[in-house]
């Protein structure tokens, strides 16, 4: 059975005092004991300067932590970069790779994203590989072409073995931070396409790969999205900065399972 996962992406937000209040609020709401009730795993991906604070506050709780990006190189003269080994040293278990904002704002190519994926896997991290199309690409009916290209670039570098140790997040760029959300049926159609494409190489890995939806997920629409057969949770942006919203989304997969 695929793991249910809800991952919060704080993006470039936070400060030490606010982070403490947010994380302590989430932990308190979810319960202090380590997760073991079969509910969704909850992860927060925080800015690099706050990784050790997250480690301090979240060790031994049901909430795990990770980073929002990683360098494709192991070490050396790469000023401003952070390696996978550094993330492991900060206690990370997850890292976001290839987010649309990295691709769109900072020129990250499919190949760079694939090499970051490989670096994360080599260090023992679980990468969350983001794929998705822009509004122009969707309007031009290129959704499948775009996500297939992004997925194939990752497969060319890490193969199905790497995918088996990764999470995939479908994030339509037109639905990120816009308030617009893909209808559950729209999101499910792309998730199913990706799973079918993976199944062409290894049906077993495809069936077990956790796939998240990201794009203006809120407490109000999370359960409807997570009820889709190929959507195993969410990659959450703005709503992860609210205790009430994030906790409600973390609980949504459990509510779906109970219906």
mmCIF file of C-alpha atoms in Angstrom:
data_model
loop_
_atom_site.group_PDB
_atom_site.id
_atom_site.type_symbol
_atom_site.label_atom_id
_atom_site.label_comp_id
_atom_site.label_asym_id
_atom_site.label_seq_id
_atom_site.Cartn_x
_atom_site.Cartn_y
_atom_site.Cartn_z
ATOM 1 C CA UNK A 1 0.000 0.000 0.000
ATOM 2 C CA UNK A 2 1.333 3.444 -0.931
ATOM 3 C CA UNK A 3 2.301 5.818 1.858
ATOM 4 C CA UNK A 4 0.086 8.851 2.354
ATOM 5 C CA UNK A 5 2.191 11.998 2.582
ATOM 6 C CA UNK A 6 1.537 15.690 3.146
ATOM 7 C CA UNK A 7 4.568 17.938 2.666
ATOM 8 C CA UNK A 8 4.580 21.621 3.531
ATOM 9 C CA UNK A 9 6.752 23.951 1.469
ATOM 10 C CA UNK A 10 7.320 27.153 3.422
ATOM 11 C CA UNK A 11 9.145 28.739 0.460
ATOM 12 C CA UNK A 12 11.036 31.917 1.508
ATOM 13 C CA UNK A 13 9.019 32.586 4.634
ATOM 14 C CA UNK A 14 9.642 32.402 8.355
ATOM 15 C CA UNK A 15 11.668 33.680 11.297
ATOM 16 C CA UNK A 16 12.823 31.945 14.453
ATOM 17 C CA UNK A 17 9.976 33.121 16.678
ATOM 18 C CA UNK A 18 7.270 32.507 14.093
ATOM 19 C CA UNK A 19 8.720 29.132 13.154
ATOM 20 C CA UNK A 20 8.626 27.963 16.751
ATOM 21 C CA UNK A 21 5.000 28.976 17.166
ATOM 22 C CA UNK A 22 4.034 27.283 13.888
ATOM 23 C CA UNK A 23 5.909 24.032 14.500
ATOM 24 C CA UNK A 24 4.873 23.726 18.131
ATOM 25 C CA UNK A 25 1.280 24.372 17.092
ATOM 26 C CA UNK A 26 1.367 21.671 14.435
ATOM 27 C CA UNK A 27 3.004 19.135 16.755
ATOM 28 C CA UNK A 28 0.536 19.891 19.534
ATOM 29 C CA UNK A 29 -2.431 19.469 17.214
ATOM 30 C CA UNK A 30 -1.151 16.209 15.723
ATOM 31 C CA UNK A 31 -0.102 14.704 19.050
ATOM 32 C CA UNK A 32 3.322 14.423 20.617
ATOM 33 C CA UNK A 33 3.977 10.727 20.104
ATOM 34 C CA UNK A 34 5.741 9.423 16.994
ATOM 35 C CA UNK A 35 3.362 8.628 14.152
ATOM 36 C CA UNK A 36 2.094 5.092 14.131
ATOM 37 C CA UNK A 37 -1.629 5.159 13.516
ATOM 38 C CA UNK A 38 -1.530 4.706 9.746
ATOM 39 C CA UNK A 39 -2.370 8.353 9.023
ATOM 40 C CA UNK A 40 -0.510 10.536 6.550
ATOM 41 C CA UNK A 41 3.148 11.281 7.159
ATOM 42 C CA UNK A 42 3.566 15.029 7.613
ATOM 43 C CA UNK A 43 6.735 16.808 6.483
ATOM 44 C CA UNK A 44 7.762 20.463 6.591
ATOM 45 C CA UNK A 45 10.343 21.721 4.091
ATOM 46 C CA UNK A 46 11.841 24.848 5.600
ATOM 47 C CA UNK A 47 14.409 27.421 4.383
ATOM 48 C CA UNK A 48 18.019 26.333 4.815
ATOM 49 C CA UNK A 49 18.811 28.643 7.804
ATOM 50 C CA UNK A 50 16.036 27.040 9.853
ATOM 51 C CA UNK A 51 16.825 23.358 9.301
ATOM 52 C CA UNK A 52 18.573 22.935 12.643
ATOM 53 C CA UNK A 53 15.720 24.743 14.395
ATOM 54 C CA UNK A 54 13.307 22.312 12.768
ATOM 55 C CA UNK A 55 15.491 19.431 13.915
ATOM 56 C CA UNK A 56 15.504 20.778 17.476
ATOM 57 C CA UNK A 57 11.725 21.174 17.608
ATOM 58 C CA UNK A 58 10.590 18.130 15.650
ATOM 59 C CA UNK A 59 12.795 15.261 16.801
ATOM 60 C CA UNK A 60 10.637 12.549 18.334
ATOM 61 C CA UNK A 61 7.380 14.045 17.038
ATOM 62 C CA UNK A 62 5.027 12.856 14.274
ATOM 63 C CA UNK A 63 6.355 15.600 11.980
ATOM 64 C CA UNK A 64 9.510 15.192 9.909
ATOM 65 C CA UNK A 65 11.484 17.898 8.137
ATOM 66 C CA UNK A 66 13.306 18.510 4.900
ATOM 67 C CA UNK A 67 14.739 21.137 2.567
ATOM 68 C CA UNK A 68 13.389 22.972 -0.455
ATOM 69 C CA UNK A 69 16.355 22.407 -2.780
ATOM 70 C CA UNK A 70 19.745 20.692 -2.976
ATOM 71 C CA UNK A 71 22.915 21.118 -5.008
ATOM 72 C CA UNK A 72 23.731 18.502 -7.640
ATOM 73 C CA UNK A 73 27.402 18.552 -6.560
ATOM 74 C CA UNK A 74 28.787 16.824 -3.462
ATOM 75 C CA UNK A 75 31.132 19.577 -2.225
ATOM 76 C CA UNK A 76 33.629 22.150 -3.396
ATOM 77 C CA UNK A 77 33.715 25.659 -4.837
ATOM 78 C CA UNK A 78 29.973 26.209 -5.319
ATOM 79 C CA UNK A 79 29.357 29.402 -3.365
ATOM 80 C CA UNK A 80 25.845 29.676 -1.974
ATOM 81 C CA UNK A 81 24.936 26.040 -2.584
ATOM 82 C CA UNK A 82 23.953 23.367 -0.054
ATOM 83 C CA UNK A 83 24.859 19.722 -0.579
ATOM 84 C CA UNK A 84 22.810 16.622 0.146
ATOM 85 C CA UNK A 85 25.295 15.568 2.818
ATOM 86 C CA UNK A 86 24.755 18.890 4.602
ATOM 87 C CA UNK A 87 21.011 18.265 4.566
ATOM 88 C CA UNK A 88 21.527 14.837 6.088
ATOM 89 C CA UNK A 89 23.717 16.453 8.751
ATOM 90 C CA UNK A 90 20.752 18.697 9.586
ATOM 91 C CA UNK A 91 18.572 15.634 10.080
ATOM 92 C CA UNK A 92 16.606 15.969 6.847
ATOM 93 C CA UNK A 93 14.853 12.964 5.387
ATOM 94 C CA UNK A 94 13.136 14.726 2.469
ATOM 95 C CA UNK A 95 14.104 17.366 -0.086
ATOM 96 C CA UNK A 96 12.092 19.060 -2.823
ATOM 97 C CA UNK A 97 13.693 18.809 -6.266
ATOM 98 C CA UNK A 98 12.775 20.638 -9.467
ATOM 99 C CA UNK A 99 10.070 22.883 -8.044
ATOM 100 C CA UNK A 100 8.474 25.046 -10.719
ATOM 101 C CA UNK A 101 9.835 28.182 -9.059
ATOM 102 C CA UNK A 102 13.366 26.788 -9.344
ATOM 103 C CA UNK A 103 12.717 25.938 -12.983
ATOM 104 C CA UNK A 104 10.883 29.128 -13.924
ATOM 105 C CA UNK A 105 12.643 31.785 -11.835
ATOM 106 C CA UNK A 106 16.164 30.378 -11.638
ATOM 107 C CA UNK A 107 16.542 28.578 -14.958
ATOM 108 C CA UNK A 108 16.771 25.060 -13.597
ATOM 109 C CA UNK A 109 16.622 22.618 -16.506
ATOM 110 C CA UNK A 110 15.202 19.100 -16.584
ATOM 111 C CA UNK A 111 18.760 17.765 -16.566
ATOM 112 C CA UNK A 112 19.794 19.817 -13.525
ATOM 113 C CA UNK A 113 16.679 18.664 -11.666
ATOM 114 C CA UNK A 114 17.514 15.061 -12.561
ATOM 115 C CA UNK A 115 21.075 15.426 -11.274
ATOM 116 C CA UNK A 116 19.820 16.969 -8.042
ATOM 117 C CA UNK A 117 17.499 13.985 -7.737
ATOM 118 C CA UNK A 118 20.496 11.664 -8.098
ATOM 119 C CA UNK A 119 22.511 13.595 -5.499
ATOM 120 C CA UNK A 120 19.661 13.407 -3.001
ATOM 121 C CA UNK A 121 19.230 9.675 -3.514
ATOM 122 C CA UNK A 122 22.953 9.019 -3.188
ATOM 123 C CA UNK A 123 22.919 10.698 0.226
ATOM 124 C CA UNK A 124 19.954 8.627 1.412
ATOM 125 C CA UNK A 125 17.377 11.400 1.209
ATOM 126 C CA UNK A 126 13.881 10.919 -0.180
ATOM 127 C CA UNK A 127 13.483 13.483 -2.965
ATOM 128 C CA UNK A 128 10.110 14.947 -3.901
ATOM 129 C CA UNK A 129 10.421 15.418 -7.658
ATOM 130 C CA UNK A 130 8.155 18.169 -8.962
ATOM 131 C CA UNK A 131 6.735 18.077 -12.482
ATOM 132 C CA UNK A 132 4.030 20.168 -14.126
ATOM 133 C CA UNK A 133 2.972 22.429 -16.944
ATOM 134 C CA UNK A 134 2.387 26.163 -17.316
ATOM 135 C CA UNK A 135 -0.972 27.647 -18.261
ATOM 136 C CA UNK A 136 0.234 28.245 -21.818
ATOM 137 C CA UNK A 137 1.310 24.622 -22.095
ATOM 138 C CA UNK A 138 -2.031 23.375 -20.766
ATOM 139 C CA UNK A 139 -3.942 25.647 -23.140
ATOM 140 C CA UNK A 140 -1.846 24.260 -25.993
ATOM 141 C CA UNK A 141 -2.766 20.718 -24.845
ATOM 142 C CA UNK A 142 0.873 19.948 -24.030
ATOM 143 C CA UNK A 143 0.360 18.768 -20.448
ATOM 144 C CA UNK A 144 1.263 15.145 -21.136
ATOM 145 C CA UNK A 145 4.181 16.144 -23.356
ATOM 146 C CA UNK A 146 5.667 18.382 -20.661
ATOM 147 C CA UNK A 147 5.293 16.034 -17.714
ATOM 148 C CA UNK A 148 6.575 13.110 -19.802
ATOM 149 C CA UNK A 149 9.668 15.124 -20.777
ATOM 150 C CA UNK A 150 10.370 16.079 -17.155
ATOM 151 C CA UNK A 151 9.825 12.529 -15.938
ATOM 152 C CA UNK A 152 11.916 10.998 -18.720
ATOM 153 C CA UNK A 153 14.830 13.304 -17.865
ATOM 154 C CA UNK A 154 14.778 11.967 -14.311
ATOM 155 C CA UNK A 155 14.511 8.376 -15.493
ATOM 156 C CA UNK A 156 17.489 8.847 -17.798
ATOM 157 C CA UNK A 157 19.669 9.698 -14.795
ATOM 158 C CA UNK A 158 18.299 7.616 -11.889
ATOM 159 C CA UNK A 159 16.272 4.874 -13.603
ATOM 160 C CA UNK A 160 13.309 3.107 -12.077
ATOM 161 C CA UNK A 161 15.376 2.160 -9.041
ATOM 162 C CA UNK A 162 15.759 5.854 -8.260
ATOM 163 C CA UNK A 163 12.076 6.520 -8.839
ATOM 164 C CA UNK A 164 11.243 3.670 -6.432
ATOM 165 C CA UNK A 165 13.009 5.678 -3.697
ATOM 166 C CA UNK A 166 11.415 8.992 -4.627
ATOM 167 C CA UNK A 167 8.103 10.808 -4.352
ATOM 168 C CA UNK A 168 6.584 12.520 -7.391
ATOM 169 C CA UNK A 169 4.610 15.753 -7.046
ATOM 170 C CA UNK A 170 2.445 16.961 -9.895
ATOM 171 C CA UNK A 171 2.161 20.723 -9.592
ATOM 172 C CA UNK A 172 0.434 22.537 -12.445
ATOM 173 C CA UNK A 173 2.270 25.859 -12.506
ATOM 174 C CA UNK A 174 -0.938 27.746 -13.275
ATOM 175 C CA UNK A 175 -2.413 26.591 -9.955
ATOM 176 C CA UNK A 176 0.483 27.507 -7.655
ATOM 177 C CA UNK A 177 -0.188 30.540 -5.473
ATOM 178 C CA UNK A 178 -2.969 31.700 -7.783
ATOM 179 C CA UNK A 179 -5.946 30.434 -5.830
ATOM 180 C CA UNK A 180 -6.835 28.311 -8.858
ATOM 181 C CA UNK A 181 -6.842 24.567 -8.326
ATOM 182 C CA UNK A 182 -7.035 21.788 -10.848
ATOM 183 C CA UNK A 183 -10.354 20.012 -10.509
ATOM 184 C CA UNK A 184 -9.881 16.646 -8.814
ATOM 185 C CA UNK A 185 -10.613 14.902 -12.109
ATOM 186 C CA UNK A 186 -8.020 17.047 -13.932
ATOM 187 C CA UNK A 187 -5.361 16.302 -11.334
ATOM 188 C CA UNK A 188 -6.238 12.602 -11.286
ATOM 189 C CA UNK A 189 -5.927 12.378 -15.077
ATOM 190 C CA UNK A 190 -2.325 13.616 -14.973
ATOM 191 C CA UNK A 191 -1.426 11.423 -11.991
ATOM 192 C CA UNK A 192 -2.845 8.410 -13.836
ATOM 193 C CA UNK A 193 -0.863 9.333 -16.958
ATOM 194 C CA UNK A 194 2.380 9.521 -14.968
ATOM 195 C CA UNK A 195 1.708 6.230 -13.212
ATOM 196 C CA UNK A 196 0.890 4.546 -16.522
ATOM 197 C CA UNK A 197 4.118 5.898 -18.035
ATOM 198 C CA UNK A 198 6.127 4.469 -15.149
ATOM 199 C CA UNK A 199 4.272 1.173 -15.474
ATOM 200 C CA UNK A 200 5.590 0.805 -19.004
ATOM 201 C CA UNK A 201 9.004 0.241 -17.413
ATOM 202 C CA UNK A 202 8.080 -1.393 -14.099
ATOM 203 C CA UNK A 203 4.469 -1.975 -13.079
ATOM 204 C CA UNK A 204 5.430 -2.844 -9.519
ATOM 205 C CA UNK A 205 7.358 0.382 -8.931
ATOM 206 C CA UNK A 206 4.613 2.407 -10.607
ATOM 207 C CA UNK A 207 1.967 0.927 -8.339
ATOM 208 C CA UNK A 208 3.985 1.729 -5.191
ATOM 209 C CA UNK A 209 5.210 5.236 -6.074
ATOM 210 C CA UNK A 210 3.709 7.904 -3.835
ATOM 211 C CA UNK A 211 2.363 10.789 -5.911
ATOM 212 C CA UNK A 212 1.328 14.163 -4.515
ATOM 213 C CA UNK A 213 -0.744 16.988 -5.934
ATOM 214 C CA UNK A 214 0.498 20.539 -5.447
ATOM 215 C CA UNK A 215 -1.371 23.663 -6.462
ATOM 216 C CA UNK A 216 -3.442 25.791 -4.050
ATOM 217 C CA UNK A 217 -4.386 22.840 -1.844
ATOM 218 C CA UNK A 218 -6.388 23.994 1.187
ATOM 219 C CA UNK A 219 -8.281 22.365 4.022
ATOM 220 C CA UNK A 220 -11.483 22.970 2.070
ATOM 221 C CA UNK A 221 -10.440 20.966 -1.008
ATOM 222 C CA UNK A 222 -7.829 18.513 0.321
ATOM 223 C CA UNK A 223 -10.135 15.559 1.014
ATOM 224 C CA UNK A 224 -11.763 15.807 -2.407
ATOM 225 C CA UNK A 225 -8.353 15.811 -4.105
ATOM 226 C CA UNK A 226 -6.913 13.045 -1.928
ATOM 227 C CA UNK A 227 -9.920 10.834 -2.614
ATOM 228 C CA UNK A 228 -8.719 10.389 -6.195
ATOM 229 C CA UNK A 229 -7.221 6.913 -6.723
ATOM 230 C CA UNK A 230 -3.765 8.072 -7.862
ATOM 231 C CA UNK A 231 -3.350 11.078 -5.539
ATOM 232 C CA UNK A 232 -1.594 10.039 -2.326
ATOM 233 C CA UNK A 233 -1.332 13.413 -0.615
ATOM 234 C CA UNK A 234 -0.208 16.946 -1.263
ATOM 235 C CA UNK A 235 2.691 19.347 -1.606
ATOM 236 C CA UNK A 236 1.344 22.352 0.267
ATOM 237 C CA UNK A 237 2.504 25.948 -0.168
ATOM 238 C CA UNK A 238 0.790 28.876 1.529
ATOM 239 C CA UNK A 239 -1.535 26.727 3.616
ATOM 240 C CA UNK A 240 1.477 25.124 5.335
ATOM 241 C CA UNK A 241 2.116 28.459 7.077
ATOM 242 C CA UNK A 242 -1.146 28.169 9.041
ATOM 243 C CA UNK A 243 -1.396 25.681 11.893
ATOM 244 C CA UNK A 244 -5.119 25.089 11.413
ATOM 245 C CA UNK A 245 -4.935 24.763 7.629
ATOM 246 C CA UNK A 246 -1.889 22.513 7.579
ATOM 247 C CA UNK A 247 -3.145 20.216 10.325
ATOM 248 C CA UNK A 248 -6.505 19.851 8.591
ATOM 249 C CA UNK A 249 -4.747 18.930 5.339
ATOM 250 C CA UNK A 250 -2.508 16.439 7.159
ATOM 251 C CA UNK A 251 -5.630 14.782 8.525
ATOM 252 C CA UNK A 252 -7.464 14.738 5.194
ATOM 253 C CA UNK A 253 -6.045 11.404 3.944
ATOM 254 C CA UNK A 254 -7.128 9.748 7.178
ATOM 255 C CA UNK A 255 -10.634 11.189 6.739
ATOM 256 C CA UNK A 256 -10.771 9.834 3.194
ATOM 257 C CA UNK A 257 -9.744 6.383 4.395
ATOM 258 C CA UNK A 258 -12.557 6.409 6.951
ATOM 259 C CA UNK A 259 -15.268 7.031 4.340
#
